Coordinates of C-alpha atoms and ligand atoms in Angstrom, one line a residue:
M3 CA 3.5 0.4 -23.9
G4 CA 1.6 1.1 -20.6
A5 CA 1.7 -2.5 -19.4
I6 CA 5.4 -2.9 -20.3
A7 CA 6.4 0.3 -18.6
A8 CA 4.4 -0.7 -15.5
A9 CA 5.9 -4.2 -15.3
A10 CA 9.4 -2.7 -15.7
G11 CA 8.6 0.0 -13.2
S12 CA 7.5 -2.6 -10.7
A13 CA 10.6 -4.7 -11.3
V14 CA 13.2 -2.0 -11.1
G15 CA 13.4 -0.4 -7.7
L16 CA 15.2 -0.6 -4.4
G17 CA 15.6 -4.3 -5.0
N18 CA 18.1 -3.5 -7.7
I19 CA 20.0 -0.7 -6.1
W20 CA 19.6 -1.2 -2.4
R21 CA 18.9 -4.9 -1.8
F22 CA 21.0 -6.5 -4.5
P23 CA 24.4 -5.0 -3.5
Y24 CA 23.9 -5.7 0.2
I25 CA 23.0 -9.3 -0.4
V26 CA 25.9 -9.8 -2.8
G27 CA 28.1 -8.2 -0.1
E28 CA 26.8 -10.6 2.6
D29 CA 27.1 -13.6 0.3
G30 CA 30.6 -13.2 -0.8
G31 CA 30.5 -11.6 -4.2
A32 CA 30.9 -13.1 -7.7
A33 CA 29.9 -16.7 -6.9
F34 CA 26.5 -15.3 -5.7
L35 CA 26.2 -13.2 -8.8
L36 CA 26.6 -16.3 -11.0
L37 CA 24.0 -18.2 -9.1
Y38 CA 21.7 -15.2 -9.4
V39 CA 22.1 -15.1 -13.1
F40 CA 21.5 -18.8 -13.4
F41 CA 18.3 -18.7 -11.3
T42 CA 17.0 -15.7 -13.3
I43 CA 17.4 -17.4 -16.6
V44 CA 16.3 -20.9 -15.6
I45 CA 13.6 -20.2 -13.0
S46 CA 12.5 -16.6 -12.9
I47 CA 12.0 -15.8 -16.6
P48 CA 9.7 -18.9 -17.1
V49 CA 7.8 -17.9 -13.9
L50 CA 7.4 -14.4 -15.2
M51 CA 6.1 -15.7 -18.5
T52 CA 3.6 -17.9 -16.6
E53 CA 2.4 -15.0 -14.5
F54 CA 2.0 -12.8 -17.6
S55 CA 0.1 -15.6 -19.3
L56 CA -2.3 -16.2 -16.4
G57 CA -3.1 -12.5 -16.2
R58 CA -3.7 -12.0 -19.9
M59 CA -5.7 -15.3 -20.2
T60 CA -8.2 -14.1 -17.6
G61 CA -7.9 -10.4 -18.0
Q62 CA -8.0 -10.1 -14.2
P63 CA -5.8 -9.4 -11.2
V64 CA -4.3 -12.2 -9.3
T65 CA -7.0 -13.2 -6.8
S66 CA -9.8 -13.2 -9.3
A67 CA -7.6 -14.8 -12.0
F68 CA -7.3 -18.0 -10.0
K69 CA -11.0 -17.8 -9.2
T70 CA -11.9 -17.6 -12.8
L71 CA -9.6 -20.4 -13.9
C72 CA -10.5 -22.8 -11.2
P73 CA -13.9 -21.8 -9.8
G74 CA -14.5 -23.0 -6.2
G75 CA -11.0 -24.4 -6.0
K76 CA -8.4 -23.9 -3.4
W77 CA -6.0 -22.2 -5.8
Q78 CA -7.3 -18.8 -4.9
A79 CA -5.1 -19.2 -1.8
I80 CA -2.2 -18.4 -4.1
G81 CA -3.7 -14.9 -4.6
I82 CA -4.1 -14.5 -0.9
L83 CA -0.6 -15.5 -0.2
G84 CA 0.5 -12.9 -2.7
V85 CA -1.6 -10.2 -1.0
L86 CA 0.0 -11.1 2.3
T87 CA 3.5 -11.0 0.8
A88 CA 2.9 -7.6 -0.8
F89 CA 1.6 -6.3 2.4
L90 CA 4.6 -7.5 4.4
I91 CA 7.1 -6.2 1.8
M92 CA 5.5 -2.8 1.8
S93 CA 6.0 -2.5 5.6
Y94 CA 9.8 -2.4 5.3
Y95 CA 10.2 -1.3 1.7
N96 CA 8.7 2.1 2.4
I97 CA 11.1 2.6 5.3
V98 CA 14.0 2.2 2.8
S99 CA 12.2 4.6 0.4
G100 CA 12.0 6.9 3.4
W101 CA 15.7 6.8 4.0
T102 CA 16.2 7.5 0.2
L103 CA 13.9 10.5 0.4
Y104 CA 15.8 11.7 3.5
Y105 CA 19.1 11.3 1.5
S106 CA 17.8 13.4 -1.3
V107 CA 16.8 16.2 1.1
A108 CA 20.2 15.8 2.8
S109 CA 21.9 16.1 -0.6
V110 CA 20.0 19.3 -1.4
G111 CA 21.1 20.7 2.0
G112 CA 24.6 19.6 1.4
W113 CA 24.7 17.7 4.7
L114 CA 26.7 14.9 3.3
E115 CA 29.2 17.0 1.6
G116 CA 32.8 16.8 2.7
L117 CA 32.1 14.1 5.3
S118 CA 34.7 11.4 5.9
E119 CA 33.8 7.8 5.4
D120 CA 33.4 7.4 9.2
Q121 CA 31.1 10.4 9.4
I122 CA 29.0 9.1 6.5
R123 CA 28.6 5.8 8.3
Q124 CA 27.5 7.7 11.5
F125 CA 25.1 9.7 9.4
F126 CA 23.3 6.6 8.3
I127 CA 23.4 5.0 11.8
N128 CA 21.8 8.2 13.1
I129 CA 18.9 8.1 10.7
S130 CA 18.3 4.4 10.7
T131 CA 18.3 4.1 14.5
D132 CA 16.1 7.1 15.0
S133 CA 12.8 5.2 14.8
V134 CA 10.6 8.3 15.1
S135 CA 12.3 10.0 12.1
C136 CA 12.0 6.7 10.1
V137 CA 8.3 6.7 10.8
V138 CA 7.9 10.4 9.7
W139 CA 9.7 9.7 6.4
L140 CA 7.7 6.5 6.0
I141 CA 4.5 8.4 6.4
L142 CA 5.5 10.9 3.6
I143 CA 6.3 8.1 1.2
L144 CA 3.2 6.1 2.1
A145 CA 1.0 9.2 1.7
A146 CA 2.5 9.8 -1.8
T147 CA 2.0 6.1 -2.8
A148 CA -1.5 6.0 -1.4
F149 CA -2.5 9.3 -3.2
I150 CA -1.4 7.9 -6.5
V151 CA -3.1 4.6 -6.0
A152 CA -6.3 6.1 -4.6
K153 CA -6.7 8.5 -7.5
G154 CA -5.9 5.6 -9.9
V155 CA -3.4 7.8 -11.7
S156 CA -0.4 5.5 -11.6
G157 CA -0.3 5.8 -15.4
G158 CA 0.9 9.4 -14.9
I159 CA 3.9 8.5 -12.9
E160 CA 4.7 5.6 -15.3
R161 CA 4.8 8.2 -18.1
Y162 CA 7.3 10.3 -16.2
S163 CA 9.3 7.2 -15.2
K164 CA 9.7 6.4 -18.9
I165 CA 11.9 9.5 -19.1
L166 CA 13.3 9.4 -15.6
M167 CA 14.5 5.8 -15.5
P168 CA 16.8 6.1 -18.5
L169 CA 18.1 9.2 -16.7
L170 CA 18.8 7.2 -13.6
F171 CA 20.5 4.6 -15.8
L172 CA 22.8 7.3 -17.3
L173 CA 23.6 8.6 -13.9
I174 CA 24.6 5.1 -12.8
I175 CA 27.0 4.9 -15.7
V176 CA 28.6 8.2 -14.8
M177 CA 29.0 7.0 -11.2
L178 CA 30.5 3.8 -12.5
V179 CA 33.2 5.7 -14.3
R180 CA 34.1 7.5 -11.0
S181 CA 33.9 4.4 -8.9
V182 CA 36.1 2.1 -11.0
T183 CA 38.8 4.8 -11.3
L184 CA 39.2 5.1 -7.5
S185 CA 42.5 3.9 -6.2
G186 CA 41.9 0.4 -4.7
A187 CA 38.9 -0.2 -7.0
A188 CA 40.5 -3.3 -8.6
E189 CA 40.0 -5.3 -5.4
G190 CA 36.3 -4.5 -5.4
L191 CA 36.0 -5.6 -9.0
T192 CA 37.7 -8.9 -8.2
F193 CA 35.3 -9.5 -5.3
Y194 CA 32.4 -8.8 -7.6
L195 CA 33.4 -10.5 -10.8
K196 CA 35.9 -13.3 -9.9
P197 CA 34.0 -16.2 -8.4
D198 CA 35.3 -18.0 -5.4
F199 CA 33.1 -21.1 -5.4
S200 CA 34.1 -22.0 -1.8
K201 CA 31.8 -19.0 -0.8
I202 CA 28.7 -20.9 -2.0
T203 CA 26.7 -22.1 1.0
P204 CA 23.1 -23.2 1.4
K205 CA 22.4 -19.6 2.5
T206 CA 23.9 -18.2 -0.7
V207 CA 21.7 -20.4 -2.8
F208 CA 18.6 -19.5 -0.8
D209 CA 19.4 -15.8 -1.0
A210 CA 20.1 -15.9 -4.8
L211 CA 16.8 -17.4 -5.6
G212 CA 15.0 -15.1 -3.3
Q213 CA 16.7 -12.0 -4.7
S214 CA 15.9 -13.1 -8.2
F215 CA 12.2 -13.4 -7.4
F216 CA 12.2 -10.2 -5.4
S217 CA 13.9 -8.2 -8.1
L218 CA 11.4 -9.3 -10.7
S219 CA 8.4 -8.9 -8.5
I220 CA 7.4 -12.5 -9.1
G221 CA 5.8 -15.3 -7.0
M222 CA 3.0 -13.1 -5.7
G223 CA 0.8 -12.2 -8.6
T224 CA 1.9 -8.6 -9.2
M225 CA 3.0 -9.5 -12.7
T226 CA -0.2 -11.5 -13.2
T227 CA -2.1 -8.3 -12.6
Y228 CA 0.0 -6.5 -15.2
G229 CA -0.4 -9.4 -17.6
A230 CA -4.1 -8.6 -17.8
Y231 CA -3.2 -5.3 -19.5
I232 CA -0.8 -6.7 -22.1
Q233 CA -2.1 -6.6 -25.6
R234 CA -2.7 -9.8 -27.5
T235 CA -0.2 -8.8 -30.2
Q236 CA 2.7 -8.7 -27.7
S237 CA 4.9 -11.7 -27.3
L238 CA 5.0 -12.6 -23.6
S239 CA 8.2 -14.5 -23.8
G240 CA 9.9 -11.5 -25.5
L241 CA 8.4 -9.2 -22.9
A242 CA 9.5 -11.3 -20.0
M243 CA 13.0 -11.5 -21.3
R244 CA 13.2 -7.7 -21.9
V245 CA 11.9 -6.9 -18.4
A246 CA 14.4 -9.4 -16.9
A247 CA 17.3 -8.0 -19.0
V248 CA 16.6 -4.4 -17.9
D249 CA 16.2 -5.4 -14.3
F250 CA 19.4 -7.4 -14.3
L251 CA 21.4 -4.6 -16.0
V252 CA 20.4 -2.1 -13.4
A253 CA 21.2 -4.4 -10.5
F254 CA 24.5 -5.5 -12.1
L255 CA 25.6 -1.9 -12.7
A256 CA 24.6 -0.9 -9.2
G257 CA 26.9 -3.6 -7.9
A258 CA 29.7 -2.5 -10.2
V259 CA 29.4 1.0 -8.8
I260 CA 29.3 0.0 -5.1
F261 CA 32.0 -2.7 -4.7
P262 CA 35.0 -0.8 -6.1
C263 CA 34.1 2.0 -3.8
V264 CA 33.5 -0.3 -0.8
F265 CA 37.0 -1.7 -1.2
A266 CA 38.6 1.7 -2.0
F267 CA 37.3 3.1 1.3
G268 CA 37.8 0.0 3.4
I269 CA 34.0 -0.4 4.0
N270 CA 32.8 -3.9 5.2
P271 CA 30.9 -5.4 2.2
G272 CA 29.0 -7.7 4.5
Q273 CA 27.6 -5.1 6.7
G274 CA 24.0 -5.5 5.6
Q275 CA 21.1 -3.2 4.8
G276 CA 23.0 0.1 5.2
L277 CA 25.7 -0.8 2.5
V278 CA 24.4 1.5 -0.3
F279 CA 23.8 4.4 2.1
V280 CA 27.2 4.3 3.6
T281 CA 29.0 3.8 0.3
L282 CA 27.5 6.1 -2.3
P283 CA 28.0 9.5 -0.6
N284 CA 31.7 8.8 -0.7
I285 CA 31.5 8.6 -4.5
F286 CA 29.6 11.8 -4.8
N287 CA 32.1 13.5 -2.5
M288 CA 34.8 12.6 -5.0
M289 CA 32.9 13.8 -8.1
P290 CA 32.9 17.2 -9.7
L291 CA 29.3 18.6 -9.1
G292 CA 28.9 15.7 -6.6
R293 CA 26.2 17.4 -4.7
L294 CA 24.1 17.9 -7.8
F295 CA 24.6 14.2 -8.8
S296 CA 23.7 13.2 -5.3
V297 CA 20.4 15.1 -5.4
A298 CA 19.6 13.7 -8.8
F299 CA 20.5 10.1 -7.9
F300 CA 18.6 9.9 -4.7
S301 CA 15.5 11.7 -6.1
L302 CA 15.4 9.4 -9.1
L303 CA 15.8 6.4 -6.8
V304 CA 12.7 7.7 -4.9
V305 CA 10.8 7.6 -8.2
A306 CA 12.0 4.1 -8.9
A307 CA 11.0 3.0 -5.4
L308 CA 7.6 4.7 -5.8
T309 CA 6.7 2.8 -9.0
S310 CA 7.5 -0.4 -7.2
S311 CA 5.6 0.4 -4.1
I312 CA 2.6 1.5 -6.2
S313 CA 2.6 -2.0 -7.7
L314 CA 2.7 -3.5 -4.2
L315 CA -0.1 -1.4 -2.8
E316 CA -2.2 -2.1 -5.9
V317 CA -2.1 -5.8 -5.1
V318 CA -3.5 -5.3 -1.6
V319 CA -6.0 -2.6 -2.7
A320 CA -7.4 -4.7 -5.6
Y321 CA -7.9 -7.6 -3.1
I322 CA -9.7 -5.4 -0.5
K323 CA -11.8 -3.8 -3.2
T324 CA -13.1 -7.0 -4.7
S325 CA -13.4 -9.1 -1.5
F326 CA -15.2 -6.5 0.6
N327 CA -16.9 -4.7 -2.3
M328 CA -15.4 -1.4 -1.4
G329 CA -14.5 1.7 -3.3
R330 CA -10.9 2.3 -4.4
R331 CA -10.4 5.2 -2.0
K332 CA -11.6 3.5 1.1
A333 CA -9.6 0.3 0.2
T334 CA -6.5 2.4 -0.2
V335 CA -6.9 4.1 3.1
I336 CA -7.4 0.7 4.9
A337 CA -4.4 -0.9 3.1
S338 CA -2.1 2.0 3.9
A339 CA -3.2 2.2 7.5
L340 CA -2.4 -1.4 8.0
T341 CA 0.9 -1.0 6.2
L342 CA 1.8 1.9 8.4
L343 CA 1.2 -0.3 11.5
F344 CA 3.6 -2.9 10.3
G345 CA 6.0 -0.2 9.1
V346 CA 6.1 1.2 12.6
A347 CA 7.0 -2.2 13.9
C348 CA 9.8 -2.4 11.4
A349 CA 11.0 1.1 12.3
F350 CA 11.2 0.2 16.0
S351 CA 12.6 -3.3 15.6
P352 CA 15.6 -3.9 13.3
T353 CA 15.2 -7.6 14.0
F354 CA 11.6 -7.6 12.8
F355 CA 12.7 -5.6 9.7
Y356 CA 15.4 -8.2 8.9
I357 CA 13.1 -11.1 9.4
V358 CA 10.3 -9.7 7.2
D359 CA 12.9 -8.7 4.5
N360 CA 14.3 -12.3 4.4
A361 CA 11.1 -14.2 5.0
T362 CA 9.2 -12.5 2.2
A363 CA 11.9 -12.8 -0.5
N364 CA 13.4 -16.2 0.5
I365 CA 10.3 -18.1 1.7
M366 CA 7.0 -16.4 0.7
M367 CA 7.9 -15.5 -2.9
P368 CA 9.4 -18.9 -3.8
L369 CA 6.4 -20.6 -2.2
G370 CA 4.0 -18.5 -4.2
A371 CA 6.0 -19.3 -7.4
F372 CA 5.9 -23.0 -6.5
F373 CA 2.2 -23.0 -6.4
I374 CA 1.8 -20.9 -9.5
V375 CA 3.9 -23.2 -11.6
I376 CA 2.2 -26.3 -10.2
F377 CA -1.1 -24.8 -11.1
A378 CA 0.0 -23.7 -14.6
G379 CA 2.0 -26.8 -15.3
W380 CA -0.2 -29.6 -13.8
I381 CA -3.8 -28.3 -13.3
L382 CA -4.4 -25.9 -16.2
P383 CA -4.8 -27.5 -19.7
T384 CA -1.4 -27.0 -21.4
Q385 CA -3.1 -25.7 -24.5
K386 CA -4.2 -22.6 -22.6
I387 CA -0.6 -21.5 -21.8
F388 CA 0.5 -22.5 -25.2
D389 CA -2.1 -20.2 -26.8
E390 CA -1.0 -17.3 -24.7
L391 CA 2.7 -17.8 -25.5
S392 CA 2.0 -18.1 -29.3
I393 CA 1.1 -15.0 -31.2
H394 CA -0.6 -14.6 -34.5
G395 CA -0.8 -18.3 -35.0
T396 CA 3.0 -18.5 -34.7
R397 CA 3.8 -21.4 -32.5
F398 CA 6.0 -20.7 -29.4
K399 CA 8.9 -22.8 -30.5
L400 CA 10.4 -23.6 -27.1
F401 CA 7.1 -24.7 -25.6
R402 CA 8.2 -28.2 -24.9
A403 CA 11.3 -27.0 -23.0
F404 CA 9.2 -24.4 -21.3
C405 CA 6.7 -27.0 -20.1
F406 CA 9.5 -29.2 -18.8
I407 CA 10.9 -26.3 -16.9
L408 CA 7.5 -25.4 -15.5
R409 CA 6.5 -28.9 -14.5
Y410 CA 9.7 -30.3 -13.2
V411 CA 12.6 -27.9 -13.0
V412 CA 11.1 -25.0 -11.1
P413 CA 9.2 -27.0 -8.5
I414 CA 12.0 -29.4 -7.9
V415 CA 14.7 -26.7 -7.6
I416 CA 12.5 -24.7 -5.1
L417 CA 11.8 -27.9 -3.1
I418 CA 15.5 -28.8 -2.9
I419 CA 16.5 -25.3 -1.9
F420 CA 13.8 -25.2 0.8
A421 CA 14.7 -28.7 2.1
N422 CA 18.4 -27.7 2.2
G423 CA 17.6 -24.4 4.0
L424 CA 15.4 -26.2 6.5
Y425 CA 18.1 -28.8 7.2
C426 CA 20.8 -26.1 7.8
W427 CA 18.4 -24.2 9.9
L428 CA 17.6 -27.2 12.1
A429 CA 21.3 -28.4 12.2
Ligands
PFF525 N1 10.9 -5.7 -7.7 C1 10.9 -4.6 -6.7 C2 12.3 -4.1 -6.6 O1 13.2 -4.7 -7.1 O2 12.5 -3.1 -5.9 C3 10.2 -4.9 -5.4 C4 8.9 -5.5 -5.6 C5 7.9 -4.8 -6.1 C6 8.6 -6.9 -5.2 C7 6.6 -5.4 -6.3 C8 7.4 -7.4 -5.3 C9 6.4 -6.7 -5.9 F1 5.2 -7.2 -6.0

């Protein structure tokens, strides 16, 4: 159960509740959603299964997994790319966690209560442009994450999150009921659920693949590390599908809460990274016991963010520990200090923040996934993956289809999307 909870804890986080809605809003709604679902089923689930397999096969975290499977080879670079990606993601991810923490404190203080839509927008602008405050909240979050990782007690928070995450889920359902019954909600649901295919552009496709990877924490070895802890009796395909289903459900419901409210209040859906923070307080203000719900929601979101940032920091710490032969505590301090440095850069430069957010999800993670599937599909003996995916001598029935996807579909789709993106960028 530990490995499953940890994998789900890594997957479900700000990517589902903060990033997904803002990207859907920027990319025009339902058509993006369809693309996202398509990529998750056809590309991301097979990549997740592959990462789990590589981890369990070697029993090691990502950088050493490739070293073991291909000694002396260049494939270890995949692990290093993953470490770099984790490091860059952390630098802005923790800022958003910091905003979330600030919103839970603000909810306790009732500072958002009774504010108009305009005032709520201003509230977010004030915090997100106050770089010094952003750094202070970032330090608090980073310190909590580092403490948990340094002590090696992430199992503790995973145990809590097994109770707290279903609670967050229930809360989202309650918010959904309020949101879809707002007057003007129908327009939001149409935006979210009725596809307008003319909205599909190369950017939409690029974003959909990147979001799918980001949300499932794949393409950088995080899930390879968790794979090492999954018991042999567990079916990796079943597990990958369950993690993907839970992850999708949370993101989908978050969108279903946000967009009716966005349209009911005349908020611009394409406004970017602040979308969730300028929208949700309006819902709480229209709910009985709204303040209480607001406190609970933002606090639980902090926990969801923490379990994800723990998994990010773990990737970097594991690498520093093994490469420089260092103790866990020292490695954590170094990794956190470096993260803080980049975090400060993100806090002071929204452009840097935006670039890191997009480059990690849309370029670095698909690139990592590309090399992972090339390695697993073309370099590693097929039998090895087959053995991992089959349990108790029961053959994994879809193995041929899986191999085809791994060898051809995933790499070709990633290449086409990259080439298309590059073409549009240069044009
Ligand atoms: N999947 C996380 C989320 O949706 O919030 C973000 C993430 C965590 C990405 C860990 C990558 C990772 F290694």
